[in-house]
PDB file of C-alpha atoms and ligand atoms in Angstrom:
ATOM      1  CA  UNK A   1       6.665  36.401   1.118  1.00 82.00           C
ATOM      2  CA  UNK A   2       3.036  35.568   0.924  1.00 92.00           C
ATOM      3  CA  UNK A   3       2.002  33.545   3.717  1.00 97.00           C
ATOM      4  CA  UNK A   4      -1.412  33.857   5.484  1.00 97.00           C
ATOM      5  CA  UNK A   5      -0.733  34.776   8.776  1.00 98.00           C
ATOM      6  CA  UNK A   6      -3.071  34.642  11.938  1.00 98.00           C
ATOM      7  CA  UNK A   7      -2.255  36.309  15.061  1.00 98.00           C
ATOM      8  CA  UNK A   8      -4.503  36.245  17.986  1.00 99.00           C
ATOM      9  CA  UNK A   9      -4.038  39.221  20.395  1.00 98.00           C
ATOM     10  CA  UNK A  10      -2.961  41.123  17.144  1.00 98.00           C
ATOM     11  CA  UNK A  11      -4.681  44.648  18.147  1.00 98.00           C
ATOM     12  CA  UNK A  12      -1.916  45.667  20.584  1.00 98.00           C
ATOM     13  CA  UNK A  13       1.250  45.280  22.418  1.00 98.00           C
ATOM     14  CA  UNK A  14       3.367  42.356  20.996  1.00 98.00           C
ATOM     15  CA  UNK A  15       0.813  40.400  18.635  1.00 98.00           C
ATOM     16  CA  UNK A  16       0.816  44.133  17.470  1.00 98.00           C
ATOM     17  CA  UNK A  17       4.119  44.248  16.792  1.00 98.00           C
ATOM     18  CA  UNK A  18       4.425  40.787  15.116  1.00 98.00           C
ATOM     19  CA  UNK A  19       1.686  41.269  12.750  1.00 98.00           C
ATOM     20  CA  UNK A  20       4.131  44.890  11.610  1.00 97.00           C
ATOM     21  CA  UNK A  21       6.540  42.611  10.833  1.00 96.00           C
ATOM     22  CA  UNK A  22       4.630  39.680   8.625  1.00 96.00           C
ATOM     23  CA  UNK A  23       3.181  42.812   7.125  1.00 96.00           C
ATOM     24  CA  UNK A  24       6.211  44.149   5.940  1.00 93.00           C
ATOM     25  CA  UNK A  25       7.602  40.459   4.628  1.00 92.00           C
ATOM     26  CA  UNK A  26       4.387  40.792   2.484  1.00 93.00           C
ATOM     27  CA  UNK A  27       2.341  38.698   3.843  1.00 96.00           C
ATOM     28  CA  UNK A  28      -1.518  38.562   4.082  1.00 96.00           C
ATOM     29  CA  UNK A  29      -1.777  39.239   8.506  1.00 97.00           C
ATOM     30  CA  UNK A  30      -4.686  38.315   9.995  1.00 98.00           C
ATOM     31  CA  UNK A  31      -5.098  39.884  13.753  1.00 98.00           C
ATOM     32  CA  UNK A  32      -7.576  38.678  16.387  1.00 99.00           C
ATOM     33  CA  UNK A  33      -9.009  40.316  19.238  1.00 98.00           C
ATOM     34  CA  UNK A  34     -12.560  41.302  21.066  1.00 98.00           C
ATOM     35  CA  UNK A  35     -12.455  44.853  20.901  1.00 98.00           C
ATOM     36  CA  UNK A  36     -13.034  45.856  17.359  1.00 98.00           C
ATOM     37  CA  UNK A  37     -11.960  49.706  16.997  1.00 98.00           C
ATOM     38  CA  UNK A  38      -8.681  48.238  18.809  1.00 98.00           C
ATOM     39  CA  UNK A  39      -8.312  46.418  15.827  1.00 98.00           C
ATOM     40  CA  UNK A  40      -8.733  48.713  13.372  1.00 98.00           C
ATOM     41  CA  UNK A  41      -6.565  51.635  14.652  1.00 98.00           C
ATOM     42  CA  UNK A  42      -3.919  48.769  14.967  1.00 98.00           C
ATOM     43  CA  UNK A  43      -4.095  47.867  10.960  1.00 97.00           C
ATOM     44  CA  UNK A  44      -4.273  51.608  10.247  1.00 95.00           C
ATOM     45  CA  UNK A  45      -1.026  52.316  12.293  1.00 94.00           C
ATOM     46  CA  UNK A  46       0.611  49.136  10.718  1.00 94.00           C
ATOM     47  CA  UNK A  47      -0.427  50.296   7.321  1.00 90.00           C
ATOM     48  CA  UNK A  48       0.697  53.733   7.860  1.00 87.00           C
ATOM     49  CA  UNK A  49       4.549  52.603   9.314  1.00 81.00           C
ATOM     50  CA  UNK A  50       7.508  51.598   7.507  1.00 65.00           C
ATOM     51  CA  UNK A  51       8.398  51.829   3.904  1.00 53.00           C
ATOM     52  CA  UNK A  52       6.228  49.398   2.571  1.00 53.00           C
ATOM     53  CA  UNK A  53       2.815  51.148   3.317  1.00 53.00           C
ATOM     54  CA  UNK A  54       0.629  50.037   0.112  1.00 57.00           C
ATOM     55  CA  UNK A  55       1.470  46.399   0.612  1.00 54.00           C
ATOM     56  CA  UNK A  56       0.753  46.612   4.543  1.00 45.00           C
ATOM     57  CA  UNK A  57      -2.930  48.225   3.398  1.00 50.00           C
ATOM     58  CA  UNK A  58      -3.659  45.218   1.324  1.00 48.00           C
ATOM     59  CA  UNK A  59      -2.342  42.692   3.719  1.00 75.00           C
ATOM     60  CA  UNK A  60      -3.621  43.253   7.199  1.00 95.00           C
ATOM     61  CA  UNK A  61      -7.153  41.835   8.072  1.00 97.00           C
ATOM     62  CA  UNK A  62      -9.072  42.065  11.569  1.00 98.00           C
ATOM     63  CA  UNK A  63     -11.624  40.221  13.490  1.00 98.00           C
ATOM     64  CA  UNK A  64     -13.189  41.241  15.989  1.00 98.00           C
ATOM     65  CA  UNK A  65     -13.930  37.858  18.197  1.00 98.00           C
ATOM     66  CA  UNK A  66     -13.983  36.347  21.507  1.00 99.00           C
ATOM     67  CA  UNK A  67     -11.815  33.524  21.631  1.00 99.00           C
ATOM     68  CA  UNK A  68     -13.117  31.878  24.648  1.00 98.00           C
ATOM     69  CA  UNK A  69     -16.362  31.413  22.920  1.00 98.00           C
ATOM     70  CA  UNK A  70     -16.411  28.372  20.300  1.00 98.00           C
ATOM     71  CA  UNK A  71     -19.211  28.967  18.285  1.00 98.00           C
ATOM     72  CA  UNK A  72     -17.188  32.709  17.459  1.00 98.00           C
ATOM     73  CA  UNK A  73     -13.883  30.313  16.965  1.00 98.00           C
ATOM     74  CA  UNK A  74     -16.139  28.273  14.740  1.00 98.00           C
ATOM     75  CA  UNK A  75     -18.257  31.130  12.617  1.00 98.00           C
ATOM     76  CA  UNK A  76     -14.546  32.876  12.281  1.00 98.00           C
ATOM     77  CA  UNK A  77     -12.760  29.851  10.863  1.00 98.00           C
ATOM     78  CA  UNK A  78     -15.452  29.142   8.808  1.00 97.00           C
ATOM     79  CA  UNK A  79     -16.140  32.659   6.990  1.00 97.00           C
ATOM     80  CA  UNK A  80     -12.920  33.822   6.803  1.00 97.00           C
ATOM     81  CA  UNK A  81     -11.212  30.137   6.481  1.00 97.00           C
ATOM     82  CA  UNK A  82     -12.821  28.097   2.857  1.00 95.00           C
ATOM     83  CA  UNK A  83     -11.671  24.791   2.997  1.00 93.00           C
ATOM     84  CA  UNK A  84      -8.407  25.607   0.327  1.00 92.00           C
ATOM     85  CA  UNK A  85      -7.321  28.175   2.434  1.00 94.00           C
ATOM     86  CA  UNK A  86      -4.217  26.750   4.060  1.00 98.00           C
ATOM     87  CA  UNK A  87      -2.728  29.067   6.903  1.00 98.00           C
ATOM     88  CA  UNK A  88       1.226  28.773   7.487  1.00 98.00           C
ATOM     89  CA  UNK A  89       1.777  30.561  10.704  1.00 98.00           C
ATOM     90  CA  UNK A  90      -0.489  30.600  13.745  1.00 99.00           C
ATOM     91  CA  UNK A  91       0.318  32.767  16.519  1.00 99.00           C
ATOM     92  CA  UNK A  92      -1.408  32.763  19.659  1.00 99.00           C
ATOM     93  CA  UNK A  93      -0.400  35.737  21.630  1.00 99.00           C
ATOM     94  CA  UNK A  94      -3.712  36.405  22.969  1.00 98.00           C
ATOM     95  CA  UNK A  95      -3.906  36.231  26.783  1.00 98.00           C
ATOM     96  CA  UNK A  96      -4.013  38.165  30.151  1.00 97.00           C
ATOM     97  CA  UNK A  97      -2.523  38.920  33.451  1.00 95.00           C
ATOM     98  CA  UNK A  98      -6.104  37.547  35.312  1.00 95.00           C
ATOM     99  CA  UNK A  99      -8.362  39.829  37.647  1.00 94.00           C
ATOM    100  CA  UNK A 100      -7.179  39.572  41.489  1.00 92.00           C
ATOM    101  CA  UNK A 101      -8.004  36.677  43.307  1.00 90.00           C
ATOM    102  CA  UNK A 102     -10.487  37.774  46.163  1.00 90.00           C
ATOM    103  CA  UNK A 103     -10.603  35.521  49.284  1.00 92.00           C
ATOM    104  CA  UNK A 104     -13.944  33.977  49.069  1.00 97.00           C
ATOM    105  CA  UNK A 105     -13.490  30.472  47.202  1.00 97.00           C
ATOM    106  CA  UNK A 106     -15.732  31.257  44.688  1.00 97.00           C
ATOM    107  CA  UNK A 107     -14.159  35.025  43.856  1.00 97.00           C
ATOM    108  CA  UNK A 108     -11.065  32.413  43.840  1.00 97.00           C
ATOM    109  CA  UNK A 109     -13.074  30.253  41.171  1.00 97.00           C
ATOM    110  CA  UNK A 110     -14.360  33.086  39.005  1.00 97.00           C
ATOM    111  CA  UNK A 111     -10.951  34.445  38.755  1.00 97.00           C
ATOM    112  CA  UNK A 112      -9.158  31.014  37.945  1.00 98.00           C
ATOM    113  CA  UNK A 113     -11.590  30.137  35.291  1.00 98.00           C
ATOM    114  CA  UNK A 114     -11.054  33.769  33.867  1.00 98.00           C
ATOM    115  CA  UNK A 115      -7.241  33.548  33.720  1.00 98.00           C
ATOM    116  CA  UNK A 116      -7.651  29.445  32.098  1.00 98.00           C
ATOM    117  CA  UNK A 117      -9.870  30.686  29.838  1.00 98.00           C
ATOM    118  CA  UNK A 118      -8.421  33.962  28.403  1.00 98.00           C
ATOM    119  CA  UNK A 119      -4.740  32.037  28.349  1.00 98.00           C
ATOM    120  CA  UNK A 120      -5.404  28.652  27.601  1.00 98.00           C
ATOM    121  CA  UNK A 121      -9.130  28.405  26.056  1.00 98.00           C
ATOM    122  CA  UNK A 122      -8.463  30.911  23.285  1.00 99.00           C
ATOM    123  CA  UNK A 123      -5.445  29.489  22.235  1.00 99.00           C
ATOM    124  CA  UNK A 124      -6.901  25.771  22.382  1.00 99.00           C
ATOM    125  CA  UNK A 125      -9.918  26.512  20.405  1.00 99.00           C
ATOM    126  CA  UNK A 126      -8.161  28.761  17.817  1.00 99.00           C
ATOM    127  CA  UNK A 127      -5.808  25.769  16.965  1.00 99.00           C
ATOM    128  CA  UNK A 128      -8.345  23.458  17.324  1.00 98.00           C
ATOM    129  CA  UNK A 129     -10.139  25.278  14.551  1.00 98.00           C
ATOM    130  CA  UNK A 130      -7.764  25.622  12.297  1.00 98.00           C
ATOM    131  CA  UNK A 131      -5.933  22.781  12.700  1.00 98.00           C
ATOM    132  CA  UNK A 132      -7.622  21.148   9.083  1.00 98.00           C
ATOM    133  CA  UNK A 133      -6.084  24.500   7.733  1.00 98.00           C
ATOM    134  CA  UNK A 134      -2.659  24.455   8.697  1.00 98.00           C
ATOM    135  CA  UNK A 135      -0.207  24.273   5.558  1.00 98.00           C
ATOM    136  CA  UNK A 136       1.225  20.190   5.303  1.00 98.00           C
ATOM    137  CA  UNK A 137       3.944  20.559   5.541  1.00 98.00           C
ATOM    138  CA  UNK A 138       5.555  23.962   6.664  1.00 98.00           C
ATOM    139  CA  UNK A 139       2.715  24.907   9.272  1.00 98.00           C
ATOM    140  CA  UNK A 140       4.092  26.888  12.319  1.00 99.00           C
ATOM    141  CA  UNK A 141       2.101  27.020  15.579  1.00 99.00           C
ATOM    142  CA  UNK A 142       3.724  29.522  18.010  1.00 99.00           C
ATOM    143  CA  UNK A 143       2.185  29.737  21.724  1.00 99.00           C
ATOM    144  CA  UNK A 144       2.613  32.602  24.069  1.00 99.00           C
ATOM    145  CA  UNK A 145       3.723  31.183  27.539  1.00 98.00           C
ATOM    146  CA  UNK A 146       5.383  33.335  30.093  1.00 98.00           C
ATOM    147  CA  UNK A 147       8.777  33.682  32.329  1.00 98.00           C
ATOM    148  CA  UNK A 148       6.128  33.094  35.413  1.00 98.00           C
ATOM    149  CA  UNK A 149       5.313  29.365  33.911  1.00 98.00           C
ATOM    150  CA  UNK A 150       8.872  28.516  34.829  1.00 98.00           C
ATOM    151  CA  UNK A 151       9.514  30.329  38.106  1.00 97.00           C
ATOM    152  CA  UNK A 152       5.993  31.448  39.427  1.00 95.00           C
ATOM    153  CA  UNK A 153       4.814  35.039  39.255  1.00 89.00           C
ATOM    154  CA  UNK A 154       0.878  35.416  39.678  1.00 84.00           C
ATOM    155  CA  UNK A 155      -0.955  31.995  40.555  1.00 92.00           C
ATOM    156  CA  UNK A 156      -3.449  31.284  38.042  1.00 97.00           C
ATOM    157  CA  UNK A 157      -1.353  33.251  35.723  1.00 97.00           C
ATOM    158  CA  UNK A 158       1.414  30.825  36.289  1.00 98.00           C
ATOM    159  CA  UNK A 159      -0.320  27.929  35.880  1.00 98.00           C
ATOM    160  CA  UNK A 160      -2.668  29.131  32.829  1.00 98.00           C
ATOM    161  CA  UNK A 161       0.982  29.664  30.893  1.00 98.00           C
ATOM    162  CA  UNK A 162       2.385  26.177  32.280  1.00 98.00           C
ATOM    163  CA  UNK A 163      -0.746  24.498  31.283  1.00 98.00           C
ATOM    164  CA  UNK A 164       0.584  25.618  27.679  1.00 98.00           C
ATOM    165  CA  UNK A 165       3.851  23.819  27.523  1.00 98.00           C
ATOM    166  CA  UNK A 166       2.271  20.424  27.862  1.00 98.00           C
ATOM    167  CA  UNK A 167      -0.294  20.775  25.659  1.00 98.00           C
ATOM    168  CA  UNK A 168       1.689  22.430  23.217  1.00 99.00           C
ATOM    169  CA  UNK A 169       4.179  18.984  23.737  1.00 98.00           C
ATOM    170  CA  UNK A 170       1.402  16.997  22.606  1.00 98.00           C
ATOM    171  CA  UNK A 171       0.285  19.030  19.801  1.00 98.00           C
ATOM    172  CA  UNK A 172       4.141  18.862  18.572  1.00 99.00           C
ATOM    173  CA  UNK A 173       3.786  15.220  19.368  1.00 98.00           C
ATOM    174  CA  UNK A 174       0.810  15.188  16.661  1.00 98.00           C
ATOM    175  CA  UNK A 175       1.586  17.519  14.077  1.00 98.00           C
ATOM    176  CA  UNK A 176       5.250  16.605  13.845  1.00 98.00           C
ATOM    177  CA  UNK A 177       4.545  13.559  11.002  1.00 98.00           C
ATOM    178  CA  UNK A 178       2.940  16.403   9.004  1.00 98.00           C
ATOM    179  CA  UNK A 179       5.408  18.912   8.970  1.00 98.00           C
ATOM    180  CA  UNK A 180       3.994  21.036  11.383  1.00 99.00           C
ATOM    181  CA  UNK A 181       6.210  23.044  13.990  1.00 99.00           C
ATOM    182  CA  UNK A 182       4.792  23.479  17.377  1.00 99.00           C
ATOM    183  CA  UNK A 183       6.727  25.788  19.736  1.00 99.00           C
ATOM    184  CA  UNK A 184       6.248  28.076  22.994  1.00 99.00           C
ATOM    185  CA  UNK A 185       8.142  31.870  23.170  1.00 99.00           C
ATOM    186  CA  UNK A 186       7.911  32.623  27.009  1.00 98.00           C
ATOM    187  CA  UNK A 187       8.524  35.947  27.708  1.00 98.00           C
ATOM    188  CA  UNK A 188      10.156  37.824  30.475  1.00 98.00           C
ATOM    189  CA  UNK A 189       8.981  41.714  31.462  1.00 98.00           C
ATOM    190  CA  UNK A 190       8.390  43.463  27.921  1.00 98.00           C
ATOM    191  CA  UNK A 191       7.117  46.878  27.544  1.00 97.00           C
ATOM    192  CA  UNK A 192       4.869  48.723  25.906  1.00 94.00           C
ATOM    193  CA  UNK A 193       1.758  46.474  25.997  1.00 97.00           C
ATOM    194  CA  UNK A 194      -1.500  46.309  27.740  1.00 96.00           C
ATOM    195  CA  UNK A 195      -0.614  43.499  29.449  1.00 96.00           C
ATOM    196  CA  UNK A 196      -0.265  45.215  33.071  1.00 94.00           C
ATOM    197  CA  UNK A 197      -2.724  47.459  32.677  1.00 92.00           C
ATOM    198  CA  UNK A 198      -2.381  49.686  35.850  1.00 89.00           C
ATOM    199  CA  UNK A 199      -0.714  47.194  38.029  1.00 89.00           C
ATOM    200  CA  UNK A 200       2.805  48.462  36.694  1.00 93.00           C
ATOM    201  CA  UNK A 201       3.790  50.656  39.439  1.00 94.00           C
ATOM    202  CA  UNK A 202       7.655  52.422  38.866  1.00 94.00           C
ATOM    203  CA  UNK A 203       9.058  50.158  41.800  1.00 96.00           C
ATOM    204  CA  UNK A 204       7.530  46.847  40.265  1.00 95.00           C
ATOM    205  CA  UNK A 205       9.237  47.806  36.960  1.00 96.00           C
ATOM    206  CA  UNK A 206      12.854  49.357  38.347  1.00 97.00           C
ATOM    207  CA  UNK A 207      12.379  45.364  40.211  1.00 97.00           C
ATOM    208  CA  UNK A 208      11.953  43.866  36.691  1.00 97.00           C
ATOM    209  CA  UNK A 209      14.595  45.598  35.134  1.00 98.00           C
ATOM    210  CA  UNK A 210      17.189  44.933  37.687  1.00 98.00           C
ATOM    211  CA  UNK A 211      16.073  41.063  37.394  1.00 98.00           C
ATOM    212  CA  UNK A 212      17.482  41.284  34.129  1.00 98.00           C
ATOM    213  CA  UNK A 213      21.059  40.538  32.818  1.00 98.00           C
ATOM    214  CA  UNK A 214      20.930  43.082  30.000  1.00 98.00           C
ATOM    215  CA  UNK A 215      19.228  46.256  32.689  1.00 98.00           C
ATOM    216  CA  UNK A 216      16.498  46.968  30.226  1.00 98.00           C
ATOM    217  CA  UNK A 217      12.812  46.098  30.256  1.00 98.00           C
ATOM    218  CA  UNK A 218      12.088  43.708  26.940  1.00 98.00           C
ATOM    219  CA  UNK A 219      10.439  45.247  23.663  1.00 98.00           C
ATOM    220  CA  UNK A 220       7.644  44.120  21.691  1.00 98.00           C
ATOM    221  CA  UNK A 221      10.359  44.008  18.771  1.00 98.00           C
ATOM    222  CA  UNK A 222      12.801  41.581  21.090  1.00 98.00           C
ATOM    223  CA  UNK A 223       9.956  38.913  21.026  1.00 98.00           C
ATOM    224  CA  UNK A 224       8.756  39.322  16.942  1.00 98.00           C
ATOM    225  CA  UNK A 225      12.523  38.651  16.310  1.00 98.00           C
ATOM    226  CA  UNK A 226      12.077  34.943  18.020  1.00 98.00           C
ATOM    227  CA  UNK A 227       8.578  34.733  15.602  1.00 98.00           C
ATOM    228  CA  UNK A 228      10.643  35.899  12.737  1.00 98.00           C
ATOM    229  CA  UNK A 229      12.947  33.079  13.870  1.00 98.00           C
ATOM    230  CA  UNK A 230      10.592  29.843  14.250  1.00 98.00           C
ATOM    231  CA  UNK A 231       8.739  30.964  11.464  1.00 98.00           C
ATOM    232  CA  UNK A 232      10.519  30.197   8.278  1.00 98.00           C
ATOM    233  CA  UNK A 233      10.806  26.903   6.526  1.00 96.00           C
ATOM    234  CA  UNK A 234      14.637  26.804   7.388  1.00 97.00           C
ATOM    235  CA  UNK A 235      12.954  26.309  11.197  1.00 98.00           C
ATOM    236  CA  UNK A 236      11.244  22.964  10.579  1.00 98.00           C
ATOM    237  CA  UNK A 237      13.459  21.367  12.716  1.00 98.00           C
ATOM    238  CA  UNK A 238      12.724  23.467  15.847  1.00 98.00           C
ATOM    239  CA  UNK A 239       9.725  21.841  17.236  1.00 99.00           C
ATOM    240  CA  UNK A 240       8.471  21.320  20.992  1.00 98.00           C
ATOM    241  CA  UNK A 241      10.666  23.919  22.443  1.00 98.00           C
ATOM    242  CA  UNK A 242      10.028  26.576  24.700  1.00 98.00           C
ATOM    243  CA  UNK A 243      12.222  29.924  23.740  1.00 98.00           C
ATOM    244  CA  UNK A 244      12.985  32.346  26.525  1.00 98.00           C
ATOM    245  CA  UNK A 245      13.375  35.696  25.732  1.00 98.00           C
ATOM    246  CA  UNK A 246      13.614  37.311  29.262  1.00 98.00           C
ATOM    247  CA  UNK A 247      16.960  39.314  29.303  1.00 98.00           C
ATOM    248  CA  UNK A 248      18.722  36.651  31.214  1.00 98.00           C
ATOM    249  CA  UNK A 249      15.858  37.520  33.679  1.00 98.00           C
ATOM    250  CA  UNK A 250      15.952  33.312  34.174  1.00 98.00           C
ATOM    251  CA  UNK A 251      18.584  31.128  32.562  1.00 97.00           C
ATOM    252  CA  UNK A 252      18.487  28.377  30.941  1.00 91.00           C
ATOM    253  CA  UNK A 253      15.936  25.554  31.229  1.00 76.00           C
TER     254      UNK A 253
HETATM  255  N1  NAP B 301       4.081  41.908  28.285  1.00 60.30           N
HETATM  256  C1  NAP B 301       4.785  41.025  28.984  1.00 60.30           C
HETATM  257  O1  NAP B 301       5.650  41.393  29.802  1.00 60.30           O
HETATM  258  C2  NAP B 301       4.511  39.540  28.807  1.00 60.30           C
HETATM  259  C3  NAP B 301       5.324  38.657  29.532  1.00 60.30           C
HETATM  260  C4  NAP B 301       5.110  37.297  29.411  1.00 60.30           C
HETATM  261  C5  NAP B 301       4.123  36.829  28.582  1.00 60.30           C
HETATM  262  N2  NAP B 301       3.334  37.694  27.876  1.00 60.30           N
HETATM  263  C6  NAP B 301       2.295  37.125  27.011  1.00 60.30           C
HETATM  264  O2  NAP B 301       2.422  37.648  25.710  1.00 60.30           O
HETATM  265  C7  NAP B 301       1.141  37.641  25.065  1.00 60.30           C
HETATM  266  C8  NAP B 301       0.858  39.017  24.456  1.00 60.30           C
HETATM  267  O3  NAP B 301       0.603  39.919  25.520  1.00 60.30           O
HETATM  268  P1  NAP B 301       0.996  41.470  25.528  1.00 60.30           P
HETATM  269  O4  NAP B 301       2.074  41.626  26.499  1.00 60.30           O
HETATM  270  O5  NAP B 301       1.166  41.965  24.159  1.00 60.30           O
HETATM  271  O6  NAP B 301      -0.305  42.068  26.249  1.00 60.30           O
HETATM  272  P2  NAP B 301      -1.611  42.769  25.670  1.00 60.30           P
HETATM  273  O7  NAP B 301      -1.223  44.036  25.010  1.00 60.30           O
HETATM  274  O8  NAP B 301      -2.555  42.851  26.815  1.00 60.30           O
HETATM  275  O9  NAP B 301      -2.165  41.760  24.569  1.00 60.30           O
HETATM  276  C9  NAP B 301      -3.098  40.727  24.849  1.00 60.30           C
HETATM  277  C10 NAP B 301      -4.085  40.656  23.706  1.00 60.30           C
HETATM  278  O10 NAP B 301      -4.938  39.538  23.870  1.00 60.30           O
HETATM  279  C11 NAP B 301      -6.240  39.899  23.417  1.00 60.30           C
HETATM  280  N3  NAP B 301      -7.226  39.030  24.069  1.00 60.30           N
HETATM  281  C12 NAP B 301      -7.349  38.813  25.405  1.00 60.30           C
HETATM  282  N4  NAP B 301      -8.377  37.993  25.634  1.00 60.30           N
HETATM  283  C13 NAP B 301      -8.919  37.681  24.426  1.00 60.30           C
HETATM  284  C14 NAP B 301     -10.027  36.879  24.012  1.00 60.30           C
HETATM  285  N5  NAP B 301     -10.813  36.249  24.900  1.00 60.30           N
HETATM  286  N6  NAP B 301     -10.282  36.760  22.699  1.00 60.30           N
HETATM  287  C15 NAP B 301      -9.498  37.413  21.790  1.00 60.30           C
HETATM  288  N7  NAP B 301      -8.449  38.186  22.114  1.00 60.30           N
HETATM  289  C16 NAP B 301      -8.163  38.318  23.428  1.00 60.30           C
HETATM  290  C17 NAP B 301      -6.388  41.372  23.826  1.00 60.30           C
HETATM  291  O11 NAP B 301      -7.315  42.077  22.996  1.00 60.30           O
HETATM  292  P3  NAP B 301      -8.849  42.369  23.472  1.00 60.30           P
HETATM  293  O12 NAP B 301      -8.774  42.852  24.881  1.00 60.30           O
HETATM  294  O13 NAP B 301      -9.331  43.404  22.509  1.00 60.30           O
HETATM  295  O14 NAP B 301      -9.552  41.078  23.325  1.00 60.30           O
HETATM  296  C18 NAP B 301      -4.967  41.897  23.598  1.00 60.30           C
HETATM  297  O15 NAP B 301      -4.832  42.433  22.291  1.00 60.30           O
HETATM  298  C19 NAP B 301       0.128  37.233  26.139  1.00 60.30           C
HETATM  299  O16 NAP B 301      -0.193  35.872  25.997  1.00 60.30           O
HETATM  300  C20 NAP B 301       0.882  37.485  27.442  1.00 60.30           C
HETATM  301  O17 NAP B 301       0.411  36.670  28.494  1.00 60.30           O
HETATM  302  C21 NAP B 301       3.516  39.047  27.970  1.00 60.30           C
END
């Protein structure tokens, strides 16, 4: 195919692993994070993997910026963006767990804004951005929610990821009459990512796996196949949803 694809969070874990797989449809990727050498060793590895490996070289793009910062969002958009450009799938898989908490309020403050910002902000003024971009019709927006939006897990963490369905309701709300697709994947414990950092103790995980239905931890590649899903134009009737893909860690809903 030869869609322009933009993935924030694209450098590792499962951005990562979606970007390998718009790559390999043929698609010109575009990944997203702060740290720039992340970046790079992440196109190199996609360009070196799979059977494809001259298209993936031509395809996959970085940038290195901080998504909580608009005038980045802004200079980004507008370099690597012209006004004919039209992007059909946005992906905004950038986020993270949050630093701890503290007692004090305002260690409490400093770490809520973090976790709002580095969940919500970055996919807020990414979208907001591009939004004059987005292919009419066909565009896909695809947010990056969590199982802990729907049954708690972390606090601001939890409510960073909730704060995601509603807006992402509304943009569905607007982008709908244009033949945009907005919808949320929330995912359940997947490995493999940088998401924990070195929080992930052996018990935590054995109690993640066990939450499960299926007695595995979740891959990167279990969540790409629900972007390989929503993304086509056979999809553009899915729109507003939120998509578990948790191992029957929660059902339903
Ligand atoms: N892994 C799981 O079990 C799990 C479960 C539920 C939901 N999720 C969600 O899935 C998404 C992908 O996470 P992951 O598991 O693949 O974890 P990950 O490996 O930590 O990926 C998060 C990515 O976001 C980028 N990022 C963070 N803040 C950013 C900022 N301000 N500007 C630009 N990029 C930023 C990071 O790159 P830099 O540090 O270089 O900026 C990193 O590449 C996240 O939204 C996460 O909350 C994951």
């Amino acid at each position: 195919m030869n869609r322009t694809v933009v993935i924030s969070g694209g450098g590792t874990g499962i951005g990562r692993t979606i970007a390998s797989r718009f790559a390999i449809h043929g698609d010109r990727v575009l990944i997203i994070g702060r740290r720039a050498d992340v970046l790079h060793k992440a196109a190199e590895y996609i360009a070196s993997s799979g059977a494809s490996r001259d298209l993936h070289s031509r395809r996959v793009e970085v940038a290195a910026v901080d998504l909580t910062q608009p005038d980045q969002v802004q200079s980004f958009v507008d370099d690597r963006f012209p006004v004919e450009t039209a992007v059909d799938v946005l992906v905004n898989a950038a986020g993270s767990g949050g630093p701890p908490e503290g007692t004090s309020l305002s260690e409490v403050a400093a770490a809520w804004e973090q976790t709002l910002r580095a969940n919500v902000l970055t996919a807020v003024l990414l979208t907001t951005a591009l939004e004059p971009r987005l292919r009419r019709p066909g565009g896909r927006v695809i947010n990056f929610s969590s199982i802990a939006a729907l049954r708690g897990g972390g606090t601001a963490y939890a409510a960073a990821k909730a704060a995601l369905h509603g807006w992402s309701y509304t943009l569905a709300g607007a982008f709908g009459p244009e033949g945009i697709t907005v919808n949320v994947i929330a995912p359940g414990f997947i490995d493999s990512t940088e998401l924990f950092g070195d929080t992930m103790t052996d018990e935590r995980r054995q109690r993640l796996i066990t939450g499960t239905l299926v007695g595995r931890a979740g891959h990167p590649d279990d969540v790409a196949a629900a972007v390989d899903y929503l993304a086509p134009p056979e999809a553009s009737y899915i729109t507003g949803q939120v998509l578990q893909i948790n191992g029957g860690a929660l059902l339903g809903r």
